[in-house]
């Protein structure tokens, strides 16, 4: 029996959704008239240039279309409309690790975005539909660049600054981007790190499509400058006009692409729409964070992930809130840094990852008590399951037993929250994402699409389309259908399968149990085992490889590789060198987030008779779990014990 924590009465009284009756009432409204529910919200929340005539077009499922006929521009939603009512309010408050601060009002942000939009149009000939890659640190210019793309109808694709040149190249090439916007570099743990040299390298190993680079000077470290290709933002921006007409966009025009890992080798360019996405960003800011006019909202994610897109940029700005951006790590100069930021900026909603919470709990469990955290109202987590210990520490030590905790389940593909407590309504249970948002039809089913009984693990599916859902995989609509709409059918119709497992308990609370496919979740970062395997298999001495995830007390999961070498060696020194080499290869080709926790050299891998590697067995071995699967049907049953023996040593 888990404990249940009610929202504080004082908070509920002021919240948009005050109790479970109100929550259920909304769910019923959506159930009674599904399209009517979303149409009403879209009319209320979006400032349309032209109204939509069709709420949902299902004629070409699963390529669903929402709010057809509508015209809008999300920058109008995030900036222009606020100028009448809050032009001098802080849109962005930014702080560096050194404590430097910048405050950018809505009016200033509006002008900055317009200048950057004009620069892109005039200098780089960027037009509606063109792709622009952003490879940026956590500075306000990253937000300017995203919104500048949106203003002129260009499709941005932000690549996380921790990805390597190869990974960046792949994304530039797949999206056929014309322009890369980057910075010389930035600072991490008090020291400069570089981005521009990685862009240079990416462009030197491919990227025919990309002819121009716009670089923001941030850390002012020396960089190479290629005449005719590279341009410096700081020198050009003030020459551009601070006015720029927004491109009228169709509801379904793509707003951005964001690459994410799947269970095959190649990352997927998840394509999001304009209207459905911005509606969702706002809907969830209101319902899940209950953000109010004077709130300061802090999401600690990197802007290169979907969490950064929806909850640093589009959600808070669509709400007219103040978004706090911190360019730094949680433990610099010490494990009190996050709490210091919260105290100093009077943060009201704090949204972070379970990994960060576990790390801060471990490294400084008493640190929160040294700061005044009384401004906090809602604490949110995302990206991975949160263990009850970390949840309880967050509630007691950070939230002073007063704040609601919203364990939000969602994905790059969903655009925003899907299953989460509502902070003024939902009694919370540690480790549970609780209930679907009103209007979201989530079901936990077996392989045949039948609902599994309560308490039993099943596949988490969303059975009706929703406005902010992924529209397609860029350039690969077949893969879109196969990846999300082919595994599970309900009443004979394919439904969206998330790739996650889940359990519903006796009270109807949903717990996410993790990925059921070959995706590993390291510190909330999604990595495909196939991607890592493909890199390792490139090494000349690697014959076969299988990568699995293994639970890690801080990162959630760590990466484990089982490798069969062509020329194995008994020499420990040679083995250690090989491990170093393989790790270097992974970091070079993907980035430091894919660094392996452990590599085991094994004489063979467990395979079916048809030659397929049975990763499930390796996963169990890595976790020291009992192997439930019948191993006698394997091509080489003895290998299981051999690997277990090696693992024990
Ligand atoms: O496995 C789920 C996990 O993160 C995956 C989505 O990763 P990504 O697309 O990178 O987006 C992360 C930020 C939304 C999911 O398939 N995940 C996300 N939120 C939770 C979670 N696992 C458990 N609990 C959560 N609250």
XYZ file of C-alpha atoms and ligand atoms in Angstrom:
675
model
C 0.000 0.000 0.000
C 1.569 3.318 -1.023
C 1.032 6.467 0.928
C -1.140 9.136 -0.636
C -0.388 12.832 -0.373
C -3.219 15.306 -0.825
C -2.513 18.695 -2.393
C -2.326 21.474 0.172
C -5.731 23.035 0.841
C -4.428 26.558 0.410
C -3.006 25.671 -3.017
C -6.113 23.814 -4.199
C -8.319 26.732 -3.282
C -6.508 28.955 -5.771
C -5.789 26.306 -8.416
C -7.477 26.115 -11.817
C -8.581 22.524 -11.183
C -9.389 22.327 -7.496
C -10.376 18.718 -6.891
C -10.928 15.350 -8.512
C -14.583 16.128 -9.219
C -13.510 19.013 -11.431
C -10.910 16.800 -13.096
C -13.504 14.093 -13.774
C -15.944 16.647 -15.074
C -13.395 17.731 -17.697
C -12.696 14.103 -18.599
C -16.421 13.557 -19.103
C -16.729 16.631 -21.279
C -13.949 15.323 -23.513
C -15.497 11.863 -23.582
C -18.958 13.171 -24.521
C -17.740 15.405 -27.324
C -14.107 14.737 -28.147
C -13.618 17.147 -31.003
C -15.873 19.740 -29.379
C -13.663 19.689 -26.291
C -10.510 20.476 -28.276
C -12.248 22.931 -30.579
C -13.434 24.995 -27.622
C -9.956 25.086 -26.132
C -8.335 25.930 -29.460
C -10.758 28.822 -29.959
C -10.184 30.117 -26.443
C -6.428 29.683 -26.196
C -5.077 30.464 -29.640
C -5.103 33.940 -31.174
C -5.960 32.862 -34.716
C -5.211 34.952 -37.795
C -7.972 32.952 -39.470
C -10.304 30.493 -37.721
C -10.182 26.759 -38.423
C -13.092 25.022 -40.138
C -12.371 21.360 -39.316
C -11.310 20.228 -35.863
C -9.903 16.801 -36.692
C -9.393 15.090 -40.014
C -8.992 11.339 -39.569
C -9.372 10.412 -43.226
C -5.710 9.524 -43.636
C -5.045 7.959 -40.220
C -2.580 7.794 -38.550
C -1.591 11.032 -40.314
C -4.113 12.990 -38.262
C -4.706 16.651 -38.979
C -5.987 19.169 -36.455
C -7.661 22.560 -36.777
C -7.677 22.601 -40.563
C -8.192 25.916 -42.281
C -6.773 27.808 -39.297
C -3.947 30.300 -39.730
C -1.648 31.438 -36.945
C 1.910 32.156 -36.029
C 3.178 30.814 -32.728
C 5.287 33.930 -32.157
C 2.099 35.943 -32.127
C 0.931 33.565 -29.416
C 4.214 33.746 -27.488
C 5.123 37.410 -27.981
C 3.053 39.806 -30.014
C -0.222 39.376 -28.167
C 1.500 40.002 -24.816
C 2.670 43.449 -25.845
C -0.734 44.955 -25.122
C -0.781 43.698 -21.568
C 2.709 42.829 -20.327
C 5.299 44.403 -22.617
C 7.605 45.385 -19.739
C 7.312 42.117 -17.876
C 10.353 39.824 -17.802
C 9.897 37.123 -20.417
C 13.303 35.579 -19.747
C 15.523 35.792 -16.702
C 18.858 34.210 -17.425
C 21.738 33.416 -15.135
C 25.151 31.943 -15.806
C 27.162 29.740 -13.483
C 29.196 32.816 -12.551
C 26.046 34.622 -11.461
C 25.846 37.024 -14.464
C 22.218 37.894 -15.105
C 20.174 39.086 -18.050
C 16.545 40.127 -17.919
C 14.695 40.323 -21.219
C 11.230 41.826 -21.259
C 8.485 40.731 -23.632
C 9.020 43.868 -25.711
C 12.772 43.342 -25.867
C 12.293 39.695 -26.754
C 9.862 40.658 -29.477
C 12.417 43.048 -31.013
C 15.278 40.546 -30.667
C 13.295 37.831 -32.382
C 12.293 40.176 -35.189
C 15.887 41.249 -35.782
C 17.040 37.645 -35.903
C 14.175 36.692 -38.201
C 15.158 39.535 -40.546
C 18.788 38.472 -40.410
C 17.841 34.949 -41.425
C 15.690 36.203 -44.269
C 17.994 38.903 -45.569
C 21.426 37.424 -45.086
C 20.781 33.730 -45.438
C 17.705 33.644 -47.647
C 15.769 31.477 -45.214
C 12.158 31.009 -46.279
C 9.068 29.275 -45.045
C 9.649 25.524 -44.819
C 13.476 25.723 -44.837
C 15.218 23.819 -42.078
C 17.619 25.511 -39.679
C 19.772 23.574 -37.235
C 20.454 25.105 -33.846
C 23.475 23.828 -31.967
C 23.422 26.098 -28.994
C 24.266 26.548 -25.350
C 21.694 27.627 -22.781
C 21.644 31.311 -23.609
C 18.726 33.600 -24.502
C 19.924 33.679 -28.117
C 18.848 30.039 -28.415
C 15.300 31.181 -27.653
C 15.618 34.111 -30.078
C 16.712 31.710 -32.797
C 13.880 29.238 -32.225
C 11.257 31.957 -32.259
C 12.882 33.737 -35.204
C 12.507 30.530 -37.217
C 8.878 30.282 -36.127
C 8.283 33.887 -37.082
C 9.288 33.348 -40.708
C 7.954 29.820 -40.972
C 11.337 28.099 -41.048
C 11.496 24.716 -39.296
C 14.024 24.620 -36.490
C 15.758 21.513 -35.329
C 17.737 21.955 -32.151
C 20.569 19.493 -31.669
C 21.643 18.961 -28.055
C 25.045 20.592 -27.481
C 26.434 17.343 -26.057
C 26.135 15.522 -29.386
C 29.288 14.883 -31.391
C 30.222 16.198 -34.847
C 29.078 12.937 -36.445
C 25.697 13.061 -34.724
C 25.330 16.717 -35.704
C 26.274 15.927 -39.299
C 23.663 13.170 -39.475
C 20.942 15.567 -38.293
C 21.991 18.356 -40.659
C 21.984 15.924 -43.552
C 18.730 14.200 -42.689
C 16.874 17.499 -42.358
C 18.761 19.040 -45.329
C 19.259 22.201 -43.323
C 20.496 25.338 -45.098
C 21.828 27.116 -42.041
C 23.391 26.203 -38.702
C 23.120 28.619 -35.802
C 25.649 28.032 -33.059
C 27.879 29.792 -30.538
C 31.637 29.867 -30.167
C 31.027 27.911 -26.980
C 29.855 28.492 -23.450
C 30.838 27.638 -19.872
C 30.353 24.521 -17.836
C 31.627 23.966 -14.296
C 33.327 27.314 -14.475
C 35.339 26.464 -17.584
C 34.810 27.254 -21.249
C 33.748 24.495 -23.627
C 33.436 24.791 -27.397
C 30.675 24.266 -29.953
C 31.833 26.034 -33.124
C 34.768 23.622 -33.731
C 32.254 20.763 -33.637
C 30.141 22.509 -36.273
C 33.304 23.033 -38.351
C 34.064 19.331 -38.087
C 30.496 18.307 -38.939
C 30.562 20.474 -42.052
C 33.961 19.089 -43.049
C 32.630 15.510 -43.112
C 29.480 16.116 -45.144
C 26.529 18.512 -45.069
C 26.538 19.662 -48.708
C 23.120 21.211 -48.042
C 24.409 23.664 -45.462
C 26.234 26.669 -46.815
C 26.101 29.131 -43.913
C 26.862 29.267 -40.217
C 25.702 31.996 -37.874
C 27.731 32.131 -34.692
C 26.877 33.905 -31.475
C 29.835 35.083 -29.448
C 29.372 33.757 -25.958
C 32.605 32.651 -24.346
C 34.841 34.650 -26.711
C 37.357 31.836 -27.059
C 39.258 31.842 -30.366
C 37.562 29.980 -33.226
C 38.189 29.413 -36.907
C 36.302 31.669 -39.208
C 35.563 30.655 -42.778
C 34.934 33.676 -44.965
C 31.739 33.480 -46.975
C 30.383 30.705 -44.768
C 30.633 31.931 -41.195
C 28.919 35.045 -39.874
C 29.029 36.617 -36.435
C 25.654 37.389 -34.975
C 26.903 40.083 -32.599
C 28.267 42.116 -35.525
C 25.184 41.833 -37.708
C 22.136 41.820 -35.533
C 21.745 45.521 -34.813
C 21.724 46.312 -38.535
C 18.409 44.508 -38.901
C 15.027 46.068 -38.334
C 13.198 45.320 -35.121
C 9.968 44.820 -37.026
C 9.113 41.761 -39.024
C 5.770 40.558 -40.288
C 4.901 37.065 -39.094
C 4.469 34.387 -41.721
C 0.854 33.175 -41.587
C 1.121 29.455 -40.963
C -1.429 26.736 -41.525
C -2.304 24.842 -38.374
C -0.531 21.780 -39.718
C 2.602 23.534 -41.019
C 5.601 22.023 -39.214
C 6.966 24.119 -36.356
C 10.025 22.037 -35.603
C 11.812 18.726 -35.920
C 13.498 17.114 -33.000
C 15.634 14.037 -33.447
C 15.223 11.217 -30.983
C 16.336 7.627 -30.663
C 14.261 4.647 -31.593
C 14.914 0.961 -31.602
C 16.698 0.988 -34.940
C 20.040 2.635 -35.612
C 19.018 5.909 -37.208
C 17.591 8.768 -35.085
C 14.071 9.847 -35.995
C 13.209 13.428 -36.894
C 9.988 13.853 -34.930
C 7.855 16.448 -36.710
C 5.537 18.723 -34.743
C 2.783 20.975 -35.995
C 2.098 24.652 -35.272
C -1.417 24.874 -33.807
C -1.782 21.543 -32.011
C 1.641 21.895 -30.431
C 1.208 25.430 -29.125
C -2.244 24.618 -27.813
C -0.764 21.728 -25.874
C 2.117 23.765 -24.497
C -0.367 26.208 -23.066
C -2.954 23.648 -21.937
C -0.377 21.735 -19.918
C 1.237 24.855 -18.424
C -2.189 25.754 -17.121
C -3.321 22.337 -15.943
C -0.120 20.657 -14.806
C 1.873 23.594 -13.469
C -1.053 25.875 -12.724
C 1.089 28.848 -13.739
C -0.273 32.262 -12.750
C 0.471 35.736 -14.067
C 3.260 36.626 -11.653
C 4.933 33.248 -11.503
C 8.526 32.550 -12.404
C 8.857 29.140 -13.961
C 12.079 27.153 -14.048
C 12.624 24.070 -16.168
C 16.181 22.779 -15.833
C 16.208 20.726 -19.045
C 18.506 21.560 -21.908
C 16.907 23.455 -24.721
C 18.037 20.660 -27.047
C 15.438 18.241 -25.658
C 11.672 18.343 -26.031
C 11.315 19.339 -22.363
C 13.352 22.449 -23.082
C 11.268 23.244 -26.165
C 7.880 22.960 -24.487
C 8.661 24.072 -20.941
C 11.491 26.582 -21.294
C 10.349 28.270 -24.472
C 6.910 27.691 -25.962
C 4.819 26.872 -22.876
C 5.941 29.646 -20.518
C 5.995 32.272 -23.269
C 2.591 31.292 -24.654
C 1.313 31.784 -21.094
C 2.990 35.178 -20.759
C 4.929 33.840 -17.777
C 8.551 34.497 -16.848
C 10.855 31.670 -17.809
C 14.086 31.315 -15.887
C 17.046 29.908 -17.822
C 20.163 28.715 -16.053
C 23.317 28.096 -18.020
C 25.009 25.648 -15.755
C 25.201 22.428 -13.857
C 23.288 21.592 -10.648
C 26.398 21.142 -8.537
C 28.486 24.182 -9.474
C 30.017 25.527 -7.347
C 28.247 23.178 -4.913
C 25.129 21.057 -4.456
C 23.198 24.081 -3.185
C 23.228 25.895 -6.525
C 19.714 24.980 -7.634
C 18.288 25.983 -4.255
C 20.215 29.246 -4.337
C 18.699 30.010 -7.755
C 15.216 29.224 -6.444
C 15.685 31.491 -3.448
C 17.172 34.343 -5.417
C 14.643 34.346 -8.251
C 11.639 33.351 -6.121
C 10.919 30.423 -8.438
C 7.319 29.196 -8.228
C 7.391 26.036 -10.350
C 10.516 23.940 -10.504
C 10.725 21.217 -13.140
C 13.659 18.834 -13.274
C 14.748 15.233 -13.776
C 14.792 12.377 -11.283
C 18.525 12.007 -12.015
C 19.177 15.574 -10.839
C 17.070 14.982 -7.739
C 18.877 11.739 -6.894
C 22.248 13.423 -7.397
C 21.355 16.431 -5.247
C 19.883 14.165 -2.592
C 23.090 12.152 -2.503
C 25.518 15.055 -2.656
C 23.750 17.512 -0.417
C 20.681 16.185 1.324
C 20.729 19.077 3.838
C 21.452 21.786 1.293
C 17.812 22.773 0.648
C 17.335 23.648 4.329
C 19.941 26.417 3.973
C 17.781 28.367 1.522
C 14.416 30.048 1.556
C 12.360 27.893 -0.810
C 9.003 29.240 0.314
C 8.182 30.651 -3.135
C 7.827 27.107 -4.535
C 4.334 25.877 -5.313
C 4.717 22.969 -7.724
C 7.632 20.571 -8.192
C 7.768 18.572 -11.388
C 9.774 15.614 -12.630
C 10.155 14.180 -16.093
C 12.112 11.850 -18.316
C 12.368 8.683 -16.253
C 10.650 6.885 -13.426
C 11.233 8.500 -10.050
C 11.918 6.162 -7.167
C 9.865 6.760 -4.001
C 12.990 7.698 -1.969
C 13.868 10.555 -4.297
C 10.202 11.574 -4.528
C 9.856 11.745 -0.741
C 13.064 13.723 -0.335
C 11.855 16.185 -2.943
C 8.542 16.551 -1.169
C 9.947 16.866 2.337
C 13.234 18.669 1.906
C 12.561 20.849 -1.111
C 8.795 21.238 -0.984
C 8.600 21.407 2.809
C 5.665 18.929 2.663
C 3.623 21.699 1.133
C 4.201 21.582 -2.614
C 2.442 19.240 -4.988
C 4.689 16.950 -6.987
C 3.795 16.340 -10.592
C 5.496 13.248 -12.007
C 4.825 13.993 -15.663
C 4.917 11.210 -18.237
C 5.307 12.163 -21.866
C 7.685 11.861 -24.822
C 9.301 13.818 -27.642
C 6.502 12.411 -29.780
C 3.673 13.625 -27.564
C 4.815 17.265 -27.531
C 3.808 17.793 -23.913
C 2.466 16.113 -20.782
C 0.090 13.180 -21.192
C -0.157 11.515 -17.791
C 0.400 13.598 -14.692
C -1.141 14.677 -11.436
C -2.926 18.030 -11.518
C -1.334 19.873 -8.609
C -4.484 21.260 -7.012
C -6.583 18.160 -7.536
C -4.761 14.847 -7.628
C -3.824 13.000 -4.440
C -0.249 11.967 -5.251
C 1.519 8.661 -4.778
C 5.320 8.460 -4.920
C 6.428 6.753 -8.123
C 3.124 7.193 -9.946
C 2.444 9.481 -12.898
C -1.190 8.997 -11.767
C -3.890 9.810 -14.377
C -4.127 10.917 -18.012
C -4.842 14.598 -18.597
C -8.473 15.369 -19.427
C -8.967 14.451 -23.069
C -6.167 11.881 -23.180
C -7.237 8.290 -23.679
C -4.461 6.145 -22.235
C -4.834 2.386 -21.976
C -2.587 -0.379 -20.753
C -3.020 -3.377 -22.999
C -1.520 -6.720 -23.956
C -0.097 -7.621 -27.346
C -3.605 -8.180 -28.679
C -4.850 -4.784 -27.606
C -6.910 -6.099 -24.675
C -6.746 -4.143 -21.466
C -4.624 -5.931 -18.880
C -6.082 -6.397 -15.401
C -5.126 -3.911 -12.702
C -1.788 -4.695 -11.108
C -0.488 -6.352 -14.275
C 2.140 -4.841 -16.523
C 1.150 -4.018 -20.080
C 1.900 -1.745 -23.017
C 1.037 1.925 -22.645
C -1.026 3.135 -25.596
C -2.918 6.279 -26.463
C -6.088 5.227 -28.199
C -7.305 8.530 -29.657
C -5.331 11.158 -31.569
C -4.509 14.327 -29.612
C -3.626 17.794 -30.918
C 0.119 17.844 -30.146
C 0.963 14.372 -31.357
C 3.895 13.679 -33.669
C 2.772 14.231 -37.270
C 5.343 12.069 -38.972
C 9.013 11.169 -39.010
C 10.765 13.649 -41.247
C 11.270 12.103 -44.649
C 10.107 8.650 -43.598
C 6.357 8.291 -43.266
C 6.570 4.494 -43.522
C 8.789 4.377 -40.475
C 6.335 6.641 -38.647
C 3.522 4.152 -39.164
C 5.697 1.186 -38.330
C 7.289 2.700 -35.218
C 4.107 3.908 -33.541
C 1.034 2.405 -35.192
C 1.765 -1.184 -36.007
C 2.356 -2.982 -32.711
C -1.033 -2.609 -31.040
C -4.541 -2.676 -32.477
C -7.771 -1.863 -30.691
C -11.025 -2.981 -32.280
C -8.973 -3.776 -35.347
C -7.616 -0.208 -35.631
C -3.965 0.600 -34.931
C -3.399 2.849 -31.909
C -0.377 4.866 -30.790
C 2.051 2.690 -28.877
C 4.454 4.660 -26.694
C 7.142 1.997 -26.368
C 6.686 2.156 -22.575
C 5.347 -0.402 -20.175
C 2.966 0.593 -17.392
C 0.879 -0.789 -14.539
C -2.436 0.470 -13.231
C -2.906 -0.180 -9.537
C -6.118 -0.964 -7.650
C -6.946 2.743 -7.355
C -6.498 3.344 -11.079
C -3.118 5.067 -10.623
C -0.662 4.588 -13.488
C 2.971 3.737 -12.846
C 5.383 3.860 -15.777
C 7.707 0.876 -15.684
C 10.100 1.921 -18.468
C 10.757 1.126 -22.100
C 9.699 -2.187 -23.538
C 11.743 -1.713 -26.704
C 15.473 -1.503 -27.300
C 15.800 2.011 -25.956
C 17.843 2.864 -22.869
C 17.034 5.823 -20.655
C 20.242 7.283 -19.205
C 19.614 10.270 -16.933
C 16.368 10.834 -18.811
C 18.174 10.797 -22.175
C 16.900 8.366 -24.722
C 19.469 6.225 -26.479
C 18.786 3.427 -28.916
C 20.795 0.277 -28.249
C 21.043 -0.200 -32.011
C 22.675 3.223 -32.403
C 25.379 2.374 -29.883
C 25.815 -1.131 -31.260
C 26.306 0.234 -34.763
C 29.154 2.431 -33.530
C 30.851 -0.370 -31.594
C 30.487 -2.812 -34.480
C 32.588 -0.452 -36.576
C 35.681 -1.224 -34.559
C 37.944 -3.526 -36.552
C 38.333 -5.998 -33.686
C 34.623 -6.276 -32.837
C 32.862 -9.301 -34.222
C 29.486 -9.042 -32.471
C 27.947 -6.709 -29.975
C 24.799 -6.351 -27.889
C 23.994 -3.347 -25.720
C 21.548 -3.374 -22.815
C 20.559 -1.083 -19.957
C 21.347 -1.822 -16.322
C 19.789 0.015 -13.362
C 22.015 2.714 -11.904
C 21.268 4.389 -8.569
C 21.762 7.935 -9.892
C 21.322 7.835 -13.672
C 18.345 5.480 -13.670
C 20.039 3.272 -16.238
C 23.613 2.776 -17.368
C 24.826 1.327 -20.666
C 26.230 -2.200 -20.719
C 27.881 -3.721 -23.779
C 28.542 -7.420 -24.360
C 31.158 -7.798 -27.056
C 32.597 -10.731 -28.953
C 36.053 -9.832 -30.217
C 37.609 -11.127 -33.412
C 40.948 -11.486 -31.674
C 40.380 -11.884 -27.985
C 43.275 -11.401 -25.603
C 43.950 -12.760 -22.122
C 46.099 -9.785 -21.320
C 44.314 -7.487 -18.836
C 46.260 -4.433 -20.045
C 45.166 -5.019 -23.638
C 41.572 -5.479 -22.498
C 41.647 -2.184 -20.624
C 43.080 -0.413 -23.682
C 40.350 -1.908 -25.838
C 37.656 -0.727 -23.422
C 39.092 2.791 -23.560
C 39.213 2.697 -27.356
C 35.621 1.552 -27.648
C 34.395 4.213 -25.269
C 36.291 6.864 -27.202
C 34.602 5.696 -30.358
C 31.123 6.003 -28.839
C 31.827 9.475 -27.437
C 33.214 10.605 -30.782
C 30.345 9.305 -32.850
C 27.399 10.005 -30.567
C 28.535 12.140 -27.656
C 29.468 11.885 -23.994
C 25.889 10.953 -23.011
C 26.435 7.567 -24.652
C 29.559 6.722 -22.621
C 29.410 3.061 -21.607
C 29.219 2.064 -17.960
C 30.752 -1.313 -18.591
C 32.004 -3.540 -21.378
C 32.241 -7.304 -21.026
C 34.132 -9.353 -23.557
C 32.306 -12.639 -24.015
C 32.878 -15.737 -26.161
C 29.439 -15.509 -27.801
C 25.968 -13.986 -27.477
C 22.686 -15.789 -26.780
C 20.856 -16.178 -30.084
C 17.722 -17.756 -31.427
C 18.081 -20.481 -34.040
C 17.427 -17.860 -36.685
C 20.397 -15.868 -35.411
C 18.623 -13.068 -33.565
C 20.380 -11.866 -30.412
C 18.156 -12.330 -27.364
C 18.806 -9.088 -25.507
C 16.207 -9.915 -22.888
C 18.508 -12.607 -21.520
C 21.481 -10.273 -21.484
C 19.385 -7.650 -19.703
C 18.545 -10.193 -17.012
C 22.204 -11.193 -16.689
C 23.297 -7.553 -16.385
C 20.697 -7.049 -13.671
C 21.585 -10.274 -11.853
C 17.994 -11.370 -12.340
C 16.775 -14.879 -12.629
C 16.372 -15.904 -16.263
C 12.738 -16.826 -16.770
C 13.004 -17.480 -20.456
C 13.410 -21.008 -21.760
C 17.048 -21.078 -22.879
C 16.906 -24.551 -24.363
C 15.553 -23.173 -27.628
C 18.634 -21.011 -28.108
C 21.120 -21.847 -30.796
C 23.816 -21.948 -28.090
C 22.207 -22.485 -24.628
C 25.542 -22.995 -22.843
C 26.566 -19.409 -23.559
C 24.143 -18.079 -20.948
C 25.970 -19.729 -18.091
C 29.354 -18.754 -19.516
C 28.351 -15.097 -19.584
C 26.873 -15.324 -16.099
C 30.171 -16.736 -14.807
C 32.130 -13.939 -16.497
C 29.742 -11.351 -15.132
C 30.144 -12.654 -11.613
C 33.929 -12.157 -11.834
O 10.337 5.959 -21.163
C 9.630 7.159 -20.995
C 10.492 8.163 -20.264
O 11.104 8.952 -21.268
C 10.696 8.506 -22.555
C 10.585 9.675 -23.490
O 11.843 10.219 -23.690
P 12.007 11.552 -24.513
O 11.266 11.437 -25.783
O 13.460 11.825 -24.584
O 11.290 12.639 -23.651
C 11.710 12.872 -22.354
C 10.953 14.051 -21.802
C 9.499 14.034 -22.015
C 9.383 7.843 -22.319
O 9.058 6.952 -23.369
N 9.696 9.017 -19.380
C 9.308 10.280 -19.608
N 8.645 10.764 -18.541
C 8.583 9.769 -17.624
C 9.249 8.649 -18.167
N 9.342 7.497 -17.506
C 8.766 7.421 -16.294
N 8.131 8.452 -15.701
C 8.025 9.640 -16.320
N 7.411 10.646 -15.709
